[in-house]
Short mmCIF file of C-alpha atoms in Angstrom, two decimals:
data_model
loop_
_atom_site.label_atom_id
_atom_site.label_comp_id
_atom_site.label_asym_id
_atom_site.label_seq_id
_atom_site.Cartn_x
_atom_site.Cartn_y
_atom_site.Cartn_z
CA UNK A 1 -20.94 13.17 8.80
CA UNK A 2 -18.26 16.09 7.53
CA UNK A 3 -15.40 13.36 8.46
CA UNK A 4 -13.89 10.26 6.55
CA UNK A 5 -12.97 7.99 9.90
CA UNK A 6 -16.78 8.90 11.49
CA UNK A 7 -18.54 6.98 8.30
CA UNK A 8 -15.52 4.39 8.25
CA UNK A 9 -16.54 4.01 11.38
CA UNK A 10 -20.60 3.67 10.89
CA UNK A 11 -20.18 1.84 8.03
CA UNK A 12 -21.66 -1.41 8.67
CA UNK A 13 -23.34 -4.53 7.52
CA UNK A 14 -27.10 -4.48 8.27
CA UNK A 15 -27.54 -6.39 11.54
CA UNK A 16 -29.36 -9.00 11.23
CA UNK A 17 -32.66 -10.32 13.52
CA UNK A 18 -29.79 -10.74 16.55
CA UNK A 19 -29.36 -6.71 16.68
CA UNK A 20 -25.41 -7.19 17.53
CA UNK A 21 -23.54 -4.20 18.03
CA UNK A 22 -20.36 -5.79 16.27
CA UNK A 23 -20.43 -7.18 12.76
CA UNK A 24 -21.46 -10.45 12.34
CA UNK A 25 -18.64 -13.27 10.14
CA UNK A 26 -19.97 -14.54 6.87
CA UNK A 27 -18.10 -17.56 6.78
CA UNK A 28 -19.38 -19.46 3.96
CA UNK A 29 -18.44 -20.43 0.70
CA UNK A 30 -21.61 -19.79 -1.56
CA UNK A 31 -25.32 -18.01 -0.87
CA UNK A 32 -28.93 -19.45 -1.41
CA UNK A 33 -31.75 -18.15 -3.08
CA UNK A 34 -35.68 -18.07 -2.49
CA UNK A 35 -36.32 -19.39 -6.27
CA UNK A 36 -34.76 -20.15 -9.31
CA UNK A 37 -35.63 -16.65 -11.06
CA UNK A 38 -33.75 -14.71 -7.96
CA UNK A 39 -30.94 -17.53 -8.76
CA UNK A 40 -30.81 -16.57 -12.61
CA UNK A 41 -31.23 -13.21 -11.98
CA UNK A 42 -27.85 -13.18 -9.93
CA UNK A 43 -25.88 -14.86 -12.32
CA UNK A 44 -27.25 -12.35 -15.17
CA UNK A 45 -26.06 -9.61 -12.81
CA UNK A 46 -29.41 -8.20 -12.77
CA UNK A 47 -29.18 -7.99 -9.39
CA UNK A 48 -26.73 -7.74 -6.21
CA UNK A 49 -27.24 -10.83 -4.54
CA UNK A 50 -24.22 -12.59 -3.18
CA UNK A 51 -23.75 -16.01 -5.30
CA UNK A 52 -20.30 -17.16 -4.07
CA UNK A 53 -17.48 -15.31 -2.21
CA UNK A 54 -15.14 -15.66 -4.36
CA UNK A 55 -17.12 -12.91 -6.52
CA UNK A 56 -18.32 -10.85 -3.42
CA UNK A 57 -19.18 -11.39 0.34
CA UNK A 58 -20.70 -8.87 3.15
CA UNK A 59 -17.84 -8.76 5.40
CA UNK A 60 -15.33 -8.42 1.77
CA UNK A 61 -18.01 -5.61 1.30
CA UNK A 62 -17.88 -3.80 4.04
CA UNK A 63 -13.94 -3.75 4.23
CA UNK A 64 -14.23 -2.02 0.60
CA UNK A 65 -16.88 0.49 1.45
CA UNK A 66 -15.18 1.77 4.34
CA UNK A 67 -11.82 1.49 2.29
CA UNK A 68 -13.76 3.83 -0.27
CA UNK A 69 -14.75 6.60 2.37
CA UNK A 70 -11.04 6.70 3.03
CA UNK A 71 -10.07 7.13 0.04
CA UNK A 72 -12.79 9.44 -1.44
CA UNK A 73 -13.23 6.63 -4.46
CA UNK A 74 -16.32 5.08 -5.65
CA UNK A 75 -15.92 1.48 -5.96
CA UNK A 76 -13.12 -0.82 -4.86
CA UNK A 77 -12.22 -4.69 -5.09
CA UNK A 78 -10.50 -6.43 -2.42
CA UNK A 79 -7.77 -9.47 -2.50
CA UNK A 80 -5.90 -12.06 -0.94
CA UNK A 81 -2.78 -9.81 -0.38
CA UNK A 82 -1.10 -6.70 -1.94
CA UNK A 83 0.74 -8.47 -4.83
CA UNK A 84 -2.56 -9.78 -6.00
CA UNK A 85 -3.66 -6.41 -6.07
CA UNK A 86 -0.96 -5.36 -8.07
CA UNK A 87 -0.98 -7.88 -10.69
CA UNK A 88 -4.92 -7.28 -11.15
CA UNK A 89 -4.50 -3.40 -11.56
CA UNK A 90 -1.60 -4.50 -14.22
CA UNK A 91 -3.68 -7.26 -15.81
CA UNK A 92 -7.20 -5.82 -15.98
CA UNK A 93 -6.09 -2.73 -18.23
CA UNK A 94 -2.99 -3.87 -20.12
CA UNK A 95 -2.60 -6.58 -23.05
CA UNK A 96 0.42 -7.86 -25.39
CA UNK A 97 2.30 -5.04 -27.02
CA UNK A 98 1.04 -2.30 -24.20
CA UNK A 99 3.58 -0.35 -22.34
CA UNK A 100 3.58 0.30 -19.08
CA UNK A 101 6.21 2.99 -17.24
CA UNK A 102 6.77 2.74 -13.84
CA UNK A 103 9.14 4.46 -11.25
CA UNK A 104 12.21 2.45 -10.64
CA UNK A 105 12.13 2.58 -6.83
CA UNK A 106 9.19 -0.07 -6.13
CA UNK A 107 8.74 -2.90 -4.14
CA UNK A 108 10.75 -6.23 -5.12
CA UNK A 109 8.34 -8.42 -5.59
CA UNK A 110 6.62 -5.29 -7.71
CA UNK A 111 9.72 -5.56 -9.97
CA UNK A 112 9.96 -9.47 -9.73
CA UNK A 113 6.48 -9.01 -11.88
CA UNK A 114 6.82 -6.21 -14.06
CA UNK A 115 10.31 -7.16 -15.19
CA UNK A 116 10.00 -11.67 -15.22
CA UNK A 117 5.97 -12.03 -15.79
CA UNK A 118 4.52 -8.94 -17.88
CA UNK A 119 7.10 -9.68 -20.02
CA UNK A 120 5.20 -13.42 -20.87
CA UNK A 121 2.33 -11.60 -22.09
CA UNK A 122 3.76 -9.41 -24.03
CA UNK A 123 3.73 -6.33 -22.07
CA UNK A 124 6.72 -4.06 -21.94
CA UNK A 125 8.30 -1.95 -19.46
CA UNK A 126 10.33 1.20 -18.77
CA UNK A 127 11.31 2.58 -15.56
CA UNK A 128 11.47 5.54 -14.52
CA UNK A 129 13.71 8.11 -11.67
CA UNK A 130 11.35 8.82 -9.04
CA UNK A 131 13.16 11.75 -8.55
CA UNK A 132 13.13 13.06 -11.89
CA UNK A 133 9.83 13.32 -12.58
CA UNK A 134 10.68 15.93 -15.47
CA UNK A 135 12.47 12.75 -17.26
CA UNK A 136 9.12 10.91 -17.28
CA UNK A 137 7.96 12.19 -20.68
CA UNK A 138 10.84 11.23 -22.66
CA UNK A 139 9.86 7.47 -21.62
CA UNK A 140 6.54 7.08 -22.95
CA UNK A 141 5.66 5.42 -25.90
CA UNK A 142 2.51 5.17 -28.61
CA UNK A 143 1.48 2.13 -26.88
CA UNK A 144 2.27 3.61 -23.12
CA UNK A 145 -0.93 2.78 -21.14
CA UNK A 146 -0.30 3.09 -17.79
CA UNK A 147 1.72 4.82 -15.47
CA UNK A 148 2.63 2.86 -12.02
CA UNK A 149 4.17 4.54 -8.67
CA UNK A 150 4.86 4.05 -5.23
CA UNK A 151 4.80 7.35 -3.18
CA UNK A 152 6.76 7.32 -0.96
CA UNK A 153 9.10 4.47 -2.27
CA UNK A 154 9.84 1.64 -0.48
CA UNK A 155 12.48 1.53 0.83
CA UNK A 156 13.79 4.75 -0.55
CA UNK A 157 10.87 7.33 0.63
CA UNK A 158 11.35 8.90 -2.37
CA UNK A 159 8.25 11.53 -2.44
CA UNK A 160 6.52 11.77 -5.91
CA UNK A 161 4.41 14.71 -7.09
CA UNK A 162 1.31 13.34 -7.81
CA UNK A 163 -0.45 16.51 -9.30
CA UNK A 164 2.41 16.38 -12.02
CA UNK A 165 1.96 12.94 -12.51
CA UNK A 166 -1.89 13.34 -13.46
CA UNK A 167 -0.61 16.81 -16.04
CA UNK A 168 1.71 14.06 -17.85
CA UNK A 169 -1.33 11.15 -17.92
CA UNK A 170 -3.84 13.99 -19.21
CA UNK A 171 -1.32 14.78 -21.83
CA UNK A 172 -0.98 11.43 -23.10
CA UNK A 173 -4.12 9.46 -21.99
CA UNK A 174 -2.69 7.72 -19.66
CA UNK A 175 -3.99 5.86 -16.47
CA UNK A 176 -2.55 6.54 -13.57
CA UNK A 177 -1.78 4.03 -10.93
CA UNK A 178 -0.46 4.94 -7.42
CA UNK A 179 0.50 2.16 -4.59
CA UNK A 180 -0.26 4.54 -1.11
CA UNK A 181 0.41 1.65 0.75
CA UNK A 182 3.14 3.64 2.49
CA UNK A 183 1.18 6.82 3.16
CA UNK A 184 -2.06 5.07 3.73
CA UNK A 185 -5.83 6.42 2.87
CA UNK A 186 -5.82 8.84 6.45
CA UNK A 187 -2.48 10.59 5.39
CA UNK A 188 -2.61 11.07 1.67
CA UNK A 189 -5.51 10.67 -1.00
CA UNK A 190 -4.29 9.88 -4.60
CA UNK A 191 -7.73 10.42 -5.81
CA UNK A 192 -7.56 13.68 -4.53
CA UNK A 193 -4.49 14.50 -7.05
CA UNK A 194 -6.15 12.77 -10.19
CA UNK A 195 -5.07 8.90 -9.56
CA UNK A 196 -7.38 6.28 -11.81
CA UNK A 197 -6.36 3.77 -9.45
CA UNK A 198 -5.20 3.34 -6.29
CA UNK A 199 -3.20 0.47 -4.54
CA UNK A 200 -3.06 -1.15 -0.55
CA UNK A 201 -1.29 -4.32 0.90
CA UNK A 202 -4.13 -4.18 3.38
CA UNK A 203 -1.35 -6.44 5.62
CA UNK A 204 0.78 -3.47 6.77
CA UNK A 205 -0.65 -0.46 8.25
CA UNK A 206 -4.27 -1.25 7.62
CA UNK A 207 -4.18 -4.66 9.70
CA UNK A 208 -1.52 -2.69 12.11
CA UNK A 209 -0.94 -5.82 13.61
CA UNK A 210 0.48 -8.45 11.77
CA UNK A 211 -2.25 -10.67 12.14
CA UNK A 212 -3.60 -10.95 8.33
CA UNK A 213 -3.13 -10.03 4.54
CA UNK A 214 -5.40 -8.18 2.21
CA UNK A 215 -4.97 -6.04 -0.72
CA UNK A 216 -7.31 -4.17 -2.22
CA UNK A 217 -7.40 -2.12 -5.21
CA UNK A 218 -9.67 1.21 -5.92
CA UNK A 219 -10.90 3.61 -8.10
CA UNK A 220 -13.37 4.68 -10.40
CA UNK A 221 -16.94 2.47 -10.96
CA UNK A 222 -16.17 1.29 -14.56
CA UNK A 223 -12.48 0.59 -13.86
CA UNK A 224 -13.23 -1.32 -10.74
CA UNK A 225 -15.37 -3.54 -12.74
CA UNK A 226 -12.21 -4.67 -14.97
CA UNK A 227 -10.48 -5.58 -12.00
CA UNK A 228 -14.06 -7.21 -10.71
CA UNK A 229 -13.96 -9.12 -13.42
CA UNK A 230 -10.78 -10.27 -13.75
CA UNK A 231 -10.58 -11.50 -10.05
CA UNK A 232 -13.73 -12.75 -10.49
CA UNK A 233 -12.39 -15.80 -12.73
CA UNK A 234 -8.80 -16.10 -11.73
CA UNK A 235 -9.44 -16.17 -8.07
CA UNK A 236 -7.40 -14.04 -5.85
CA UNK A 237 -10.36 -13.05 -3.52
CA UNK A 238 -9.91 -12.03 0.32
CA UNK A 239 -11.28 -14.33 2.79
CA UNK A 240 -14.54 -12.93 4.72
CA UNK A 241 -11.81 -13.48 8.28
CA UNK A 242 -9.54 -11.43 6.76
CA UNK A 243 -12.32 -8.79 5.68
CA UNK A 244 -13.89 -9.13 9.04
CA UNK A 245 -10.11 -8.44 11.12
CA UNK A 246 -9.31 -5.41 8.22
CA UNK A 247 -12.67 -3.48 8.45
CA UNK A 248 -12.18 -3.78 12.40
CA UNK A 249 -8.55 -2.20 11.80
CA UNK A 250 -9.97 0.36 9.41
CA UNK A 251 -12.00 1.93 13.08
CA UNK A 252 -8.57 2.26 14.62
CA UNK A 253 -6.33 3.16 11.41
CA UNK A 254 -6.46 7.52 12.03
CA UNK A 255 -5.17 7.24 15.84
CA UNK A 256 -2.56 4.78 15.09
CA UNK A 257 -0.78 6.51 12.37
CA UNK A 258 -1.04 9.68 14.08
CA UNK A 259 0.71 8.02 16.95
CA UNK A 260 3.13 5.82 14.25
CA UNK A 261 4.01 9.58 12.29
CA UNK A 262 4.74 11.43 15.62
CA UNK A 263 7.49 8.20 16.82
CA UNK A 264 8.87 7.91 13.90
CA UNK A 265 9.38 11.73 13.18
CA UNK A 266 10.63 12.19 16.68
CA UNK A 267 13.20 9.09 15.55
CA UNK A 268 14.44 10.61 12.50
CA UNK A 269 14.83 13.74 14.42
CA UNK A 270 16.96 12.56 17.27
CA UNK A 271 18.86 10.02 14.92
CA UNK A 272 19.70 12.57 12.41
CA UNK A 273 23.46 13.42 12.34
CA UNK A 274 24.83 10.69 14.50
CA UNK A 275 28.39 9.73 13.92
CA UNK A 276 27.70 5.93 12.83
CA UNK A 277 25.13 7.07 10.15
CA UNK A 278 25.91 8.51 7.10
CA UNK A 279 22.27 9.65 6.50
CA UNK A 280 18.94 9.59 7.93
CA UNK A 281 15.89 9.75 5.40
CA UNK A 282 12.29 10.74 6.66
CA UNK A 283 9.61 12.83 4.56
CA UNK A 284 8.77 15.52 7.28
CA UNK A 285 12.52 16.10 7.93
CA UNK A 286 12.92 19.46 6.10
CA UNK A 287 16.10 18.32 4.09
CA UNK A 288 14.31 15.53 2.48
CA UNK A 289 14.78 16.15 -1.48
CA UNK A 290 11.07 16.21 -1.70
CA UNK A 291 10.01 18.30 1.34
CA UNK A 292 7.78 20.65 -0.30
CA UNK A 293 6.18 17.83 -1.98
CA UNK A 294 5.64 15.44 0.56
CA UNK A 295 4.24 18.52 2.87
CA UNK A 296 1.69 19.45 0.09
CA UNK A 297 0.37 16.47 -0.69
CA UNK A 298 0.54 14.08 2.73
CA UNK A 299 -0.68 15.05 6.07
CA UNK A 300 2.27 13.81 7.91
CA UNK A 301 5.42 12.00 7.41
CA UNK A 302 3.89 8.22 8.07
CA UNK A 303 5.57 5.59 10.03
CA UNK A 304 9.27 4.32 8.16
CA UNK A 305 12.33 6.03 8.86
CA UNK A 306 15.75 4.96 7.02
CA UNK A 307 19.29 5.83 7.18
CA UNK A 308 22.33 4.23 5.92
CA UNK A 309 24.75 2.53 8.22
CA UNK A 310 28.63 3.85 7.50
CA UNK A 311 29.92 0.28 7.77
CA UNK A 312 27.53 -1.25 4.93
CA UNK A 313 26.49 -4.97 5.17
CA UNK A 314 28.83 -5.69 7.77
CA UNK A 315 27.95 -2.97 9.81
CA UNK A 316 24.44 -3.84 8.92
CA UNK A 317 24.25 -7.40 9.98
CA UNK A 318 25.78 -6.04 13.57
CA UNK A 319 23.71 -3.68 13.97
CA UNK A 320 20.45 -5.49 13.25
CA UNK A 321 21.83 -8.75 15.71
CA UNK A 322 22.31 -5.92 18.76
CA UNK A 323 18.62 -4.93 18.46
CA UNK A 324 17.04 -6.20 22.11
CA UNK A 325 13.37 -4.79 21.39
CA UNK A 326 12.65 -4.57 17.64
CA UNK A 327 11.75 -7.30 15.39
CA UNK A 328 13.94 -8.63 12.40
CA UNK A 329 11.06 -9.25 10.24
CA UNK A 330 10.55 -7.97 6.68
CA UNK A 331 6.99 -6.73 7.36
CA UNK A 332 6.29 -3.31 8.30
CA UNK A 333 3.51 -1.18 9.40
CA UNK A 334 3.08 -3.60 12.94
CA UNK A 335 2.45 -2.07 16.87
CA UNK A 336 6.00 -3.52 16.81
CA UNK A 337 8.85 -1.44 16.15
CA UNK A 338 10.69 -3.85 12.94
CA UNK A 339 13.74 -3.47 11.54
CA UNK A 340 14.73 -4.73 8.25
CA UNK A 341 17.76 -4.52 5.75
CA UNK A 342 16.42 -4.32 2.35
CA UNK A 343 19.29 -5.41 0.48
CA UNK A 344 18.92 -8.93 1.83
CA UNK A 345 15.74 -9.58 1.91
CA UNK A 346 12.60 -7.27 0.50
CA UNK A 347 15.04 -6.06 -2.66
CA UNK A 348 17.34 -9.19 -2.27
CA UNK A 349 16.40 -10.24 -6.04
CA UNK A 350 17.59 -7.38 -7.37
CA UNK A 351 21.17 -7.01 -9.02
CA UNK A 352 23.11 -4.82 -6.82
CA UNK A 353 23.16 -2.45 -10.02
CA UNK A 354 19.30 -2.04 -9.85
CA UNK A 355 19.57 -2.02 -5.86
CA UNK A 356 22.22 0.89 -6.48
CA UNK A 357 19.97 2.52 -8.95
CA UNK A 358 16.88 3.18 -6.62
CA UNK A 359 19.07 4.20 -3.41
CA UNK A 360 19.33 0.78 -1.84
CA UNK A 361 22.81 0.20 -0.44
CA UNK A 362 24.46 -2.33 1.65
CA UNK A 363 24.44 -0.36 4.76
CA UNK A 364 20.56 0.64 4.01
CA UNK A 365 18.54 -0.23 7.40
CA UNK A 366 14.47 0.44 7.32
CA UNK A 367 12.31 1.00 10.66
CA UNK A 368 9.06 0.11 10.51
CA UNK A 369 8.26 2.62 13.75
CA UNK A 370 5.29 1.11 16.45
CA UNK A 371 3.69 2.27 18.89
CA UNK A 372 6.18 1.42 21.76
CA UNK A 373 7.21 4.43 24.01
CA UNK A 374 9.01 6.68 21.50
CA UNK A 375 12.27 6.81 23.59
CA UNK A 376 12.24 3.01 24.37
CA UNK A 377 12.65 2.62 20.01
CA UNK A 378 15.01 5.14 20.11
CA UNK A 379 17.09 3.52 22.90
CA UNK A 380 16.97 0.11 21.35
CA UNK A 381 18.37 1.35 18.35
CA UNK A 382 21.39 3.85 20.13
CA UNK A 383 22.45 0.90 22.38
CA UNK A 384 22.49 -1.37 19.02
CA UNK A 385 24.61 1.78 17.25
CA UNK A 386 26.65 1.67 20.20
CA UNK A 387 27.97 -1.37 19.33
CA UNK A 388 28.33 -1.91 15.61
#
């Protein structure tokens, strides 16, 4: 099979004596064995027999393999939801008095981590301009380990050049850790561009539907088995449901953001220049600072679109209450068009100087595009302009 999504696709648990089409739900807590030398084996990791799903499970398995074709990575280790995903890739590599450097335009519970928890064990910090990726260098440090980014940014869509970012590692000995949550495995490949490790919150775009989380965190065969190891005794493992509704999601995952990207470009199109907006911010739109990046390096544009209300928080709030067909949720990456104001609730622990320092402002509104009729979104949200 020449294609990723045709071996996501026939990527599946052996069926078992029933022959079902569909993959069968492992929904149990622990394994047996035939003896107690195929027990002892398991435990000496002699072998790959499941013992307990909290280490591994079949349906946990198959949500990683197929994750893995996607990505063009050999080994992966799924979670419970993003953020335990995150603090495993942070926790299985670094120690006290390591350094880690990370763009400043992240996630806010990201930042919540780095900035009030690393800091308890010792690890220190320095962030970064997206933006500027020429500033990077000045920022490391002897003990600089690792190198964190989102690309794009959320909520920013800041675009970062990810065959720069691997020069700078290789320079340094750095690992390199990219979040593609945004862009997802089907429109960009951070392996592709030299990443050690990549990043999902398996809840947005994966899932598509809001129905589950998962995270899930990827790479090379001796890194994943830090992070194997680490989740293996502290216990943020993904339920074999959740595996089971992801590795389902995975089949549909190319068509919908095809069909998310072409909305939500056609949205940033028609919404860019209108008098109640003093911006509208979309990779694929070609004055986007990082055009020429974001074209070389993703196949489309993905499925947010932001722009920045003239009125700021007031303007915001209106807007946002005049909305008849999109959801107020702070979620994203849904068959349901979602709107959501950053500053208030995703990034609402962040001092509005660090909110003002990654290009989150009061009037800053996020679309999480569907796959509703592309003129019934853009309706919604011209009616809702209409009247704030």
């Amino acid at each position: 099979m020449k294609h990723p999504i045709s071996k996501v696709i026939r990527t599946q648990i052996d069926r078992t004596d029933e022959m079902e089409h569909s993959q069968p739900l492992f929904l149990t807590s622990s394994f047996c064995f035939d003896d107690a030398e195929d027990m002892r084996a398991a435990f000496a990791d002699e072998t790959d027999d499941n013992i307990y799903s909290r280490f591994s499970n079949p349906n946990v398995q198959e949500f990683v393999d197929r994750m893995c074709a996607l990505e063009g990575t050999e080994a992966g280790f799924a979670t419970a939801s993003g953020m335990s995903a995150i603090f495993a890739s942070f926790m299985s590599f670094l120690k006290q008095g390591d350094h880690l450097l990370a763009c400043r335009s992240i996630f806010g519970s990201t930042h919540t981590v780095i900035t009030k928890y690393l800091p308890k064990y010792g690890i220190e910090h320095s962030y970064v301009d997206a933006a500027d990726i020429q500033s990077w260098e000045a920022a490391i440090r002897p003990t600089t380990k690792m190198i964190y980014l989102e690309t794009p940014t959320n909520p920013a869509l800041e675009i970062i050049d990810l065959e720069s970012v691997r020069k700078l590692a290789d320079k340094y000995g750095l690992l390199v850790n990219v979040d593609n949550c945004f862009a997802t495995p089907v429109n960009q490949q951070p392996a592709e561009w030299g990443a050690d490790l990549i990043i999902h919150s398996a809840t947005k775009w994966l899932d598509g539907q809001g129905r589950v989380l998962g995270g899930i965190v990827l790479g090379k065969k001796e890194l994943i088995k830090e992070v194997y190891l680490f989740c293996r005794s502290t216990g943020p493992s993904l339920s074999p449901f959740n595996a089971w509704i992801l590795s389902k999601s995975l089949e549909t995952l190319e068509v919908r953001m095809d069909r998310h990207a072409s909305n939500a470009l056609y949205l940033a199109e028609k919404l860019n220049g209108h008098a109640k907006l003093s911006w509208v911010k979309y990779p694929f739109l070609p004055h986007h600072p990082q055009y020429e990046i974001a074209k070389k390096q993703m196949q489309n544009g993905g499925g947010i679109v932001c722009f920045e209300l003239s009125g700021g928080i007031d303007a915001g709030r209106t807007f946002l209450n005049s909305l008849k067909m999109l959801s107020l949720s702070a979620n994203l990456g849904d068959t349901r068009s979602i709107a959501s104001h950053p500053a208030s609730t995703t990034h609402g622990k962040l001092s509005e100087s660090e909110r003002a320092a990654v290009g989150i402002s009061a009037g800053l509104i996020r679309i999480s595009v569907g796959l509703e009729n592309k003129e019934d979104i853009l309706d919604d949200i011209l009616q809702a302009l209409a009247l704030t």
